[in-house]
Coordinates of C-alpha atoms and ligand atoms in Angstrom, one line a residue:
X81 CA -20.9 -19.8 10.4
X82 CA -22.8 -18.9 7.6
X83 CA -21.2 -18.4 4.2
X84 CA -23.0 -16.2 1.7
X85 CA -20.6 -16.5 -0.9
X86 CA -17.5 -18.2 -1.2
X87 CA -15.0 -16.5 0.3
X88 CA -12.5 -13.8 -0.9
X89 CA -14.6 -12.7 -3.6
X90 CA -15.2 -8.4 -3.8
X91 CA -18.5 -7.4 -4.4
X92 CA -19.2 -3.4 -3.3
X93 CA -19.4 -1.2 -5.9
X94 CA -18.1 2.0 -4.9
X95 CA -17.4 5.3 -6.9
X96 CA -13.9 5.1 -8.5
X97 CA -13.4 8.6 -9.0
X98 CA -10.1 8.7 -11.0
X99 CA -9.7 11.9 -11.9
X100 CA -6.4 12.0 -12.4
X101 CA -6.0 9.4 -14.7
X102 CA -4.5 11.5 -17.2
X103 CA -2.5 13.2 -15.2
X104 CA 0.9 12.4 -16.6
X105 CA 4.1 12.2 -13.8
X106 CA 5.5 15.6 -12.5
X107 CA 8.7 15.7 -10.9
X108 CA 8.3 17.6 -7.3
X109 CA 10.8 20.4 -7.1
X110 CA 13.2 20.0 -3.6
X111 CA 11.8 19.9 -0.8
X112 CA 13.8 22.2 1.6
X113 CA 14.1 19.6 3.8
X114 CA 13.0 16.1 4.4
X115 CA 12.0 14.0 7.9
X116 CA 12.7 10.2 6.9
X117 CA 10.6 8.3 9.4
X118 CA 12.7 4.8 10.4
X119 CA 9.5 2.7 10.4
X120 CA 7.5 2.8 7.7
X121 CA 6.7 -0.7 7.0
X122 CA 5.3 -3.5 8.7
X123 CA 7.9 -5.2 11.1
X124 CA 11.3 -4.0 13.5
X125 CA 11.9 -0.2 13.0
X126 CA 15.5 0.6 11.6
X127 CA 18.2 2.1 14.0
X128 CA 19.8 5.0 12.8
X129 CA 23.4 4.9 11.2
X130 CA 23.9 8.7 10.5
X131 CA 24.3 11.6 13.3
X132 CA 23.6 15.3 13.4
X133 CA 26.3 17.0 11.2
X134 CA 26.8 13.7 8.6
X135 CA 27.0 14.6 4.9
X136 CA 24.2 11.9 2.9
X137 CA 23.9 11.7 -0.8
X138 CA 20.7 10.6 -2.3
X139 CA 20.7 6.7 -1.4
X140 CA 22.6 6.8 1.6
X141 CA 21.9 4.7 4.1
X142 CA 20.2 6.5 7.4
X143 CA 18.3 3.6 9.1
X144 CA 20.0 -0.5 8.8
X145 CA 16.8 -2.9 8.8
X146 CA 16.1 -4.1 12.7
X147 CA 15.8 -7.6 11.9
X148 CA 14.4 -9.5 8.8
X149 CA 10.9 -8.5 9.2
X150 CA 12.4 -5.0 8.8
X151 CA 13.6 -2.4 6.0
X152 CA 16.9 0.0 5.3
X153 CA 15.9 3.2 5.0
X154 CA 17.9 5.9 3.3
X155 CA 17.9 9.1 2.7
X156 CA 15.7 10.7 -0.6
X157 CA 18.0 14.1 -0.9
X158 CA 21.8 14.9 -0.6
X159 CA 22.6 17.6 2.1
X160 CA 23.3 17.5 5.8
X161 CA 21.7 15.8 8.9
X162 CA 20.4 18.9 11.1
X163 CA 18.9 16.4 14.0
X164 CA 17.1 12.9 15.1
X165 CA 13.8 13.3 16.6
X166 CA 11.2 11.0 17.3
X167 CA 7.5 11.7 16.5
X168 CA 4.1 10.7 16.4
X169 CA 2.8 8.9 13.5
X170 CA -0.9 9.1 12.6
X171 CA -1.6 5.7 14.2
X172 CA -0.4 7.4 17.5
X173 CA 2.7 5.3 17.5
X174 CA 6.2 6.6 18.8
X175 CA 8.7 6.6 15.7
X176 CA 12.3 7.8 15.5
X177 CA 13.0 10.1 12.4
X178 CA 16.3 11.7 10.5
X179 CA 15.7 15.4 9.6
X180 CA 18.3 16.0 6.4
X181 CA 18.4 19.8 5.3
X182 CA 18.7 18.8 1.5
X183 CA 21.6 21.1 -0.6
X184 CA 19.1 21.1 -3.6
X185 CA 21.5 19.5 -5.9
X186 CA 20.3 15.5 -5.7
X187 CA 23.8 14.3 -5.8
X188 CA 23.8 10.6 -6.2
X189 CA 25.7 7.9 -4.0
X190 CA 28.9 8.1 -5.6
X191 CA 29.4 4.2 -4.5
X192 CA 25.8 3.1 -5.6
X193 CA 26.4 0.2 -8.6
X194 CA 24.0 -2.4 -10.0
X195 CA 23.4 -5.4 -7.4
X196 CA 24.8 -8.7 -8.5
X197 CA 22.1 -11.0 -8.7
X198 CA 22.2 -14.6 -10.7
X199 CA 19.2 -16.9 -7.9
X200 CA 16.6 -16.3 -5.4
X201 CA 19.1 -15.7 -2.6
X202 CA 21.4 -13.2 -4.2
X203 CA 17.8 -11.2 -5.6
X204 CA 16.7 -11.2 -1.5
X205 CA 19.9 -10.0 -0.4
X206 CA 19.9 -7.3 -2.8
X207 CA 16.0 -6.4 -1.8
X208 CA 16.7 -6.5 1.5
X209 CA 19.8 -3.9 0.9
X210 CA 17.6 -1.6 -1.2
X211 CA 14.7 -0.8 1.8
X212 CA 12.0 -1.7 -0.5
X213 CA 8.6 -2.4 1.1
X214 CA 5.1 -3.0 -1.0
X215 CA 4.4 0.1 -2.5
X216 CA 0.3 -0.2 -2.7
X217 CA 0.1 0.9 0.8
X218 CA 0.7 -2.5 2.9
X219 CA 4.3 -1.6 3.7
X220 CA 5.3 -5.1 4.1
X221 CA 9.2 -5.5 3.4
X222 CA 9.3 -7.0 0.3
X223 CA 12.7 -9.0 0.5
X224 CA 10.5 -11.0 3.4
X225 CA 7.9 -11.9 0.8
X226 CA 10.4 -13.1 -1.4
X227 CA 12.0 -15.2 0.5
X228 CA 9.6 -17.9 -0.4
X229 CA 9.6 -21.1 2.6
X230 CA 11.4 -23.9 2.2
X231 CA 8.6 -27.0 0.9
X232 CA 6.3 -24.1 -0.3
X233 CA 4.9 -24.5 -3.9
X234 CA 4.6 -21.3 -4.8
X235 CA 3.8 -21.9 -8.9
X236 CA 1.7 -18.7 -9.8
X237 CA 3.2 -14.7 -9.2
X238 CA 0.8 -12.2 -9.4
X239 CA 1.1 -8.7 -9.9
X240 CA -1.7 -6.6 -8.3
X241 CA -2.7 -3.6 -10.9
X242 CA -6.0 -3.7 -9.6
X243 CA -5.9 0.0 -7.9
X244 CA -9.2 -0.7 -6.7
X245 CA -9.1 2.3 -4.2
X246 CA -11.6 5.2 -5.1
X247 CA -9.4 8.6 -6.3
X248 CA -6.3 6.9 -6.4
X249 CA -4.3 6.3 -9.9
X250 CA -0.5 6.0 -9.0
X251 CA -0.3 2.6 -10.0
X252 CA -1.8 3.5 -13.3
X253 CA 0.2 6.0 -14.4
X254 CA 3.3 3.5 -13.8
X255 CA 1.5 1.1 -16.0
X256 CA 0.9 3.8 -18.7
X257 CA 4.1 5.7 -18.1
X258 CA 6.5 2.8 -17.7
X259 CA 5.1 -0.5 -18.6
X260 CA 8.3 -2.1 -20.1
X261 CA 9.7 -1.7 -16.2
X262 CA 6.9 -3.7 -15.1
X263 CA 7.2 -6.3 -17.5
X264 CA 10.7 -6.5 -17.0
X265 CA 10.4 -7.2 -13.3
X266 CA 8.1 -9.3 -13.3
X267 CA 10.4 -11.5 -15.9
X268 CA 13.4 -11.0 -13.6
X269 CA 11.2 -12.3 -10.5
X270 CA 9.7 -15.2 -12.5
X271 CA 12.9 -16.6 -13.3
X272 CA 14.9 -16.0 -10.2
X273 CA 12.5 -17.3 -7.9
X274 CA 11.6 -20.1 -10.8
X275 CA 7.9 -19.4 -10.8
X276 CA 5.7 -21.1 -13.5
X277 CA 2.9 -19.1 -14.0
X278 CA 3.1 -15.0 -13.8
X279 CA -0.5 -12.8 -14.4
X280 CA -0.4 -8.9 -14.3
X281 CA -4.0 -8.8 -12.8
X282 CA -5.9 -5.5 -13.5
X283 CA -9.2 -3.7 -13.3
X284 CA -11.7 -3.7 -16.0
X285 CA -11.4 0.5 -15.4
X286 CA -8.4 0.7 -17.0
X287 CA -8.4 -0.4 -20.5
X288 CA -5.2 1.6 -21.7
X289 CA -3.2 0.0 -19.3
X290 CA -4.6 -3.6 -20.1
X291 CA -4.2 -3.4 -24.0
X292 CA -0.7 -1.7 -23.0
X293 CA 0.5 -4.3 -21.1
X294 CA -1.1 -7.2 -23.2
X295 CA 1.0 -6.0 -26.1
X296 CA 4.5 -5.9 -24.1
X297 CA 3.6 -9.4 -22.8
X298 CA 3.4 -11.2 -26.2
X299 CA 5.6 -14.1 -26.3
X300 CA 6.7 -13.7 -22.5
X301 CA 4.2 -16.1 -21.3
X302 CA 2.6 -13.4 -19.1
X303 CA -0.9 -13.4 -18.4
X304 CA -2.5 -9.9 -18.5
X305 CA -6.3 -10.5 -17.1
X306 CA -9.3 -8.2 -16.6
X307 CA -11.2 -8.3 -13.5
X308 CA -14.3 -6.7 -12.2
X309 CA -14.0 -3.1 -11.3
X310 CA -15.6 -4.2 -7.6
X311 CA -14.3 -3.1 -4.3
X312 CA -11.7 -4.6 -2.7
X313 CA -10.1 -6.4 -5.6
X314 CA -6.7 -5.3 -4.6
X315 CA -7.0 -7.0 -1.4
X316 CA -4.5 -9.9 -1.5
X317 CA -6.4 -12.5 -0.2
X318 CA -9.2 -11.5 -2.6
X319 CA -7.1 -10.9 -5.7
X320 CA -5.7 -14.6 -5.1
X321 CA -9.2 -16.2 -5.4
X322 CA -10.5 -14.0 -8.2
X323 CA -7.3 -15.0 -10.5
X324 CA -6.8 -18.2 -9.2
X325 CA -9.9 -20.0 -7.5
X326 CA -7.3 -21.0 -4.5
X327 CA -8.8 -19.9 -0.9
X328 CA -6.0 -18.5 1.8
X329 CA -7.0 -20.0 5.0
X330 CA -7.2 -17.7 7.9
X331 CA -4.5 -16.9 9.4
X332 CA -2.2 -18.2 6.7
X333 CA 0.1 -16.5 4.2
X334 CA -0.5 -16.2 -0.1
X335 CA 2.4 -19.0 0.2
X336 CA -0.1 -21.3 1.5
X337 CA -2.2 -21.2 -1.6
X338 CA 1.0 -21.3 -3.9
X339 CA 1.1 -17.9 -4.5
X340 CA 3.5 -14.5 -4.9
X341 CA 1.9 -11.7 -4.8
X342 CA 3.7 -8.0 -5.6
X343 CA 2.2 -4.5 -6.5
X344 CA 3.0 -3.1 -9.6
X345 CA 5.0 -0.5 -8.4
X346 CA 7.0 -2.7 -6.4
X347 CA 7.7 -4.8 -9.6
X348 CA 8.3 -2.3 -11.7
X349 CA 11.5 -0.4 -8.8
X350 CA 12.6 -4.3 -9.1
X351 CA 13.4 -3.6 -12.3
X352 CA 14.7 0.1 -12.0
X353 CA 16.8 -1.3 -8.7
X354 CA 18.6 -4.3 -10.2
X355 CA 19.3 -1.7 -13.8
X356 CA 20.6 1.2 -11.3
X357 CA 21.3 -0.1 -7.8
X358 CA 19.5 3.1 -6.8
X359 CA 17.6 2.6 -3.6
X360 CA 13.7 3.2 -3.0
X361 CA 14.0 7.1 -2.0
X362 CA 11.3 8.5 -3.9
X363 CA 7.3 7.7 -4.5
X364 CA 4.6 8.3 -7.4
X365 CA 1.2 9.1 -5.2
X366 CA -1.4 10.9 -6.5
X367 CA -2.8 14.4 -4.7
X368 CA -6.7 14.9 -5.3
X369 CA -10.1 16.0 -3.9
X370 CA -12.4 19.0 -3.4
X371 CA -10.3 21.0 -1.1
X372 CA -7.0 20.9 -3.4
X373 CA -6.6 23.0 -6.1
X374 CA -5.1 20.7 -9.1
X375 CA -5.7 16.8 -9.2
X376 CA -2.5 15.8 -9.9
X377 CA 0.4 12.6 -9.7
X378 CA 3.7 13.3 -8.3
X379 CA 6.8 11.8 -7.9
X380 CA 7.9 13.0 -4.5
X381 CA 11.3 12.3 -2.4
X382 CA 10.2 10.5 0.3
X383 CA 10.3 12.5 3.7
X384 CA 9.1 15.5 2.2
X385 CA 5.8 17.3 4.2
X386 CA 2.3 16.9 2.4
X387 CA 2.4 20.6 2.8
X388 CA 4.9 20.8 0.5
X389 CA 3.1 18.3 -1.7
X390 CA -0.2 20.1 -1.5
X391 CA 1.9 23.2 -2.5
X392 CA 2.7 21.9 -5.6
X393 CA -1.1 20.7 -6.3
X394 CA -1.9 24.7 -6.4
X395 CA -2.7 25.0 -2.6
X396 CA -5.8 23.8 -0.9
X397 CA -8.7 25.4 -2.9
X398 CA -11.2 25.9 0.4
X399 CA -12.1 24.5 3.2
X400 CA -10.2 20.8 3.8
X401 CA -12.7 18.6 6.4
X402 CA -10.4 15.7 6.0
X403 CA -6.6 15.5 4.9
X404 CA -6.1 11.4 3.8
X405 CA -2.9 9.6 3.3
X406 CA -3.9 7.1 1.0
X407 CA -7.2 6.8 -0.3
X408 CA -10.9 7.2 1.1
X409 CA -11.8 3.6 1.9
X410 CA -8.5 2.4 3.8
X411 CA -6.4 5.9 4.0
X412 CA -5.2 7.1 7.6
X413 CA -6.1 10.6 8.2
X414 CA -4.0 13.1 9.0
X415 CA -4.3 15.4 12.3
X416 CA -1.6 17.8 10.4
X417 CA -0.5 18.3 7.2
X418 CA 3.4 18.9 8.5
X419 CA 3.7 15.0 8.5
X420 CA 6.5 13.5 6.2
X421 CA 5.6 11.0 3.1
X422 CA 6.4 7.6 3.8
X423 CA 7.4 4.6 1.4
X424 CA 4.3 3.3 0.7
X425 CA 2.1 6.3 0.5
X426 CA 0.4 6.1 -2.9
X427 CA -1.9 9.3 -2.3
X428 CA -3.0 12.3 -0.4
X429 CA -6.6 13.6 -0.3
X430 CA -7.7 16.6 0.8
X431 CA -11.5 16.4 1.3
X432 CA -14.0 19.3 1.0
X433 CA -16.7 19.3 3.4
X434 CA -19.0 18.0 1.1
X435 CA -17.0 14.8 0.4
X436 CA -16.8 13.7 3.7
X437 CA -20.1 11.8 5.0
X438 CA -20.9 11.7 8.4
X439 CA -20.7 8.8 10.5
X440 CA -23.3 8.7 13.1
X441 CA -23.4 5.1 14.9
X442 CA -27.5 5.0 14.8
X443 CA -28.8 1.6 16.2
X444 CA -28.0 -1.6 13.5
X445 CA -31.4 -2.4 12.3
X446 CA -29.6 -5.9 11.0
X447 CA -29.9 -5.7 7.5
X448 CA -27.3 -7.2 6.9
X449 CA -25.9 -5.6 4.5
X450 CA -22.1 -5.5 6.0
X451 CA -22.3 -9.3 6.2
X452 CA -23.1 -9.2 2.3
X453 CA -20.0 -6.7 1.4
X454 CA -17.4 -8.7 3.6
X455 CA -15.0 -10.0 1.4
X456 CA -13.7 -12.4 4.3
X457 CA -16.6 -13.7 4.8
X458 CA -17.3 -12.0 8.7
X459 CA -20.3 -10.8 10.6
X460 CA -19.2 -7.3 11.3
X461 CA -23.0 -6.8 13.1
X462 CA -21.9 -9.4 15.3
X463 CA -18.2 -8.7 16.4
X464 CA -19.6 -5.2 16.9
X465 CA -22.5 -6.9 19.5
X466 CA -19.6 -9.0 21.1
X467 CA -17.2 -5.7 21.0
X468 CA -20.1 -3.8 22.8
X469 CA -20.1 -6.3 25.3
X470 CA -16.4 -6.5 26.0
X471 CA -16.8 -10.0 24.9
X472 CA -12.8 -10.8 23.4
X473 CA -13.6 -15.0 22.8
X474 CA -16.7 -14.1 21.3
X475 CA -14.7 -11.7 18.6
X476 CA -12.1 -14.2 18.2
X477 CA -14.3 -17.0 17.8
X478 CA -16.5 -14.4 15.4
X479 CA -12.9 -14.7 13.4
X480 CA -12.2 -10.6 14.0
X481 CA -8.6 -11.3 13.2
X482 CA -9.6 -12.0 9.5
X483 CA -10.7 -8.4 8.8
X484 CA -8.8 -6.5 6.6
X485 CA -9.9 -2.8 7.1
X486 CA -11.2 -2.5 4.0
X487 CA -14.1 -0.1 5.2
X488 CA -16.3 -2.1 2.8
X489 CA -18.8 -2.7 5.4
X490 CA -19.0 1.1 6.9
X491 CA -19.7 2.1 3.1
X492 CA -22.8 0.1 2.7
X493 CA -24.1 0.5 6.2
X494 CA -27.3 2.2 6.4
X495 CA -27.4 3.3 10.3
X496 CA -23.9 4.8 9.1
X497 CA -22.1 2.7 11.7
X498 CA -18.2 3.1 12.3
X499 CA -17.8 -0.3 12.5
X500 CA -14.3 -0.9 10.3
X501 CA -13.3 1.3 13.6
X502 CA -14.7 -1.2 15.7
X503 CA -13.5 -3.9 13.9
X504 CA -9.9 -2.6 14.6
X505 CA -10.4 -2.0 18.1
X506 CA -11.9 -5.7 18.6
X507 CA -8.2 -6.7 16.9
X508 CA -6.4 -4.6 19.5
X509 CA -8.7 -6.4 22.3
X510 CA -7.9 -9.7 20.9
X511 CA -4.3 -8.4 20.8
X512 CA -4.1 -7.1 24.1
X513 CA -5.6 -9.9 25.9
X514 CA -3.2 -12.7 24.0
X515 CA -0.6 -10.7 25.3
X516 CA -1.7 -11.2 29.2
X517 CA -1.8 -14.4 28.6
Ligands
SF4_585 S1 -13.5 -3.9 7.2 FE1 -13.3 -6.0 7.9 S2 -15.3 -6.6 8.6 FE2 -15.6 -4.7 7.3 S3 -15.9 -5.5 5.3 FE3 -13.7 -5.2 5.4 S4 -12.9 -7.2 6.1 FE4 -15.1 -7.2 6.5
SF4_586 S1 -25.0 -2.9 7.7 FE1 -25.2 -1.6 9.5 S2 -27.3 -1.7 10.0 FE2 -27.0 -3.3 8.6 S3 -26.5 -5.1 9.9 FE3 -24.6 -4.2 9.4 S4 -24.2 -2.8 11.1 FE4 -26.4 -3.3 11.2

């Protein structure tokens, strides 16, 4: 294989777009009612606890965790359970749901109460019980990536502020808005899990937040660094080399290159959770682009439909070609704007015609250029040649498995070639035919 550049490193330049960077926090009203979908994360789907006709308070439990890679999922409005239903998600998968009419009063769990948390086992348990997943968009449960291996020398936690996604400035607004949480957690997580080192990594982009944040870590031996505003910094794998020099090898885990690493957001609930006890039932995201009316960043009870969020942007303002959850380079899109917010959903985009480019899969003329923009190092020209060919060694062997979606390669692609599709179907080959095995 030929390496360009070392690997890990983010290079594209892509249009950031943040127009909503000043967009301070708005409360969404209550949502009449909400669909709580029991998977959304990465991992075993919960298995409803609560029947048609249950009363819930905000913070009940509706879905116990299906294993450890799993997460509890609870309800994000008091009221009463009309039904369970299952649905299609937008990746076409199957999923179970709770449908809660809310009351429209938001009555807290009467028996919520602080966790009691003193070491690294008492913090996962209390994770684990509050259904918190990584809240940049990964979904993974977090109480998983806590629970650091036994023999691991995990000696550097790093909290990804990079935001690197075009549009999107959730994560900002929590720095901005509530930086003392962030601080706090990422204190509480040091010291429980006995981590040396700690680095709030951000983008160059966001200045405020950096001089914020720099000023609440003084004398907390926290590390607040500026990194390139280059696309995808926020990429774990990527993120661990740019602050740290170490390499992940494929197929391994940040553990492997003695490293923790949690999104803001995540770090900052941390905080709020072990203060309040309160589970993870509501989520910042940020609702922008040419077809809605008013850029804006909510804080929205999870479940709720993105009509209802789109409603509160001011309606679409015209024609929407594309409705995004999440942002424009790794964002699912949405067939119907009906579906229910999810956990880790940081923003929805509704796209005018003119913002949407058109891909067009004209013959590769091998410039190149998505070899250059790989952060992992691949040869998307070739996985797409072995993919054409049905050839599943040839993308394994091409390393395939390493992507990580970003869509850096489609971006730069001159033939306009859909090949972070491909690159996804080559996985779900390689998948497929492990599985025959
Ligand atoms: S989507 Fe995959 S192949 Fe394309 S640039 Fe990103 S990691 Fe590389
Ligand atoms: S960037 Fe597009 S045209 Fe250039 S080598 Fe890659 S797939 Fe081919």
């Amino acid at each position: 294989m030929i390496f360009l550049k070392k690997p890990h490193v983010s290079s594209t330049r892509v249009p950031h777009y943040k127009n909503t960077q000043d967009c301070a926090t708005e409360k969404l009203l209550s949502p009449k009612s909400v669909t709580i979908l029991l998977s959304q994360h990465i991992g075993a789907p919960a298995a409803a606890c609560v029947a048609k006709g249950d009363h819930v308070y905000v913070g009940t439990l509706v879905g116990k965790a299906g294993g450890f890679v799993s997460a509890n999922v609870h309800s994000s409005v008091s009221g009463t359970v009309s039904g369970l239903t299952e649905l299609v998600n937008p990746m076409g998968a199957h999923v179970q749901a709770v449908i809660i009419e809310s009351d429209g009063q938001f009555t807290p769990n009467p028996s919520i109460a602080p966790p009691e948390v003193s070491d690294a086992k008492s913090l996962v348990a209390a994770i684990a019980q509050s259904g918190l997943v990584g809240l940049g968009g990964a979904g993974f449960p977090t109480h998983v990536k806590l629970s650091i291996p036994e023999g691991a020398n995990v000696d550097t936690l790093i909290v990804n502020a990079a935001e690197c996604e075009p549009y999107i400035t959730s994560d900002y607004r929590e720095m901005v808005e509530f930086p003392e949480r962030i601080i706090g957690g990422v204190c509480k997580v040091r010291e429980l899990l006995g981590i040396k080192r700690a680095v709030i990594a951000v983008e160059a982009n966001k200045p405020a937040a950096i001089e914020t944040l720099r000023r609440l870590s003084e004398g907390k031996q926290i590390e607040v660094i500026k990194l390139p505003s280059t696309y995808p910094q926020g990429a774990e794998k990527v993120l661990i080399t740019n602050v740290t020099g170490r390499v992940v090898p494929a197929g391994k885990l940040p553990a492997d290159a003695g490293c923790l690493v949690l999104n803001t957001a995540t770090v900052s609930f941390i905080h709020e959770y072990l203060r309040t006890g309160m589970p993870l039932v509501s989520k910042r995201l940020t609702v922008d682009g040419g077809a809605v009316a008013r850029g804006c960043n909510l804080m929205v009870p999870i479940g709720t439909p993105v009509r209802e969020v789109i409603e509160a942007a001011g309606g679409y303002s015209g024609e929407c070609a594309k409705l995004l959850m999440g942002g424009p380079m790794m964002g699912t899109a949405l067939a119907s704007d009906e579906f229910p917010i999810l956990k880790n959903n940081n923003a929805i985009l509704a796209l005018s015609p003119e913002q949407v480019g058109q891909l067009k899969n004209n013959p590769c003329i091998r410039c190149g250029r998505c070899i250059e923009a790989c952060p992992m190092n691949l040869s998307p020209a070739e996985i797409q040649t072995a993919f054409e060919r049905g050839d599943v060694e040839e993308m394994q062997a091409l390393g395939a498995m390493n992507c990580i979606e970003c869509g850096s390669c489609t971006f730069v692609c001159p033939a306009k070639r859909t090949i972070t599709q491909i690159m996804r179907l080559s996985k779900g080959e390689i998948r497929k035919a492990a599985s025959k095995k």
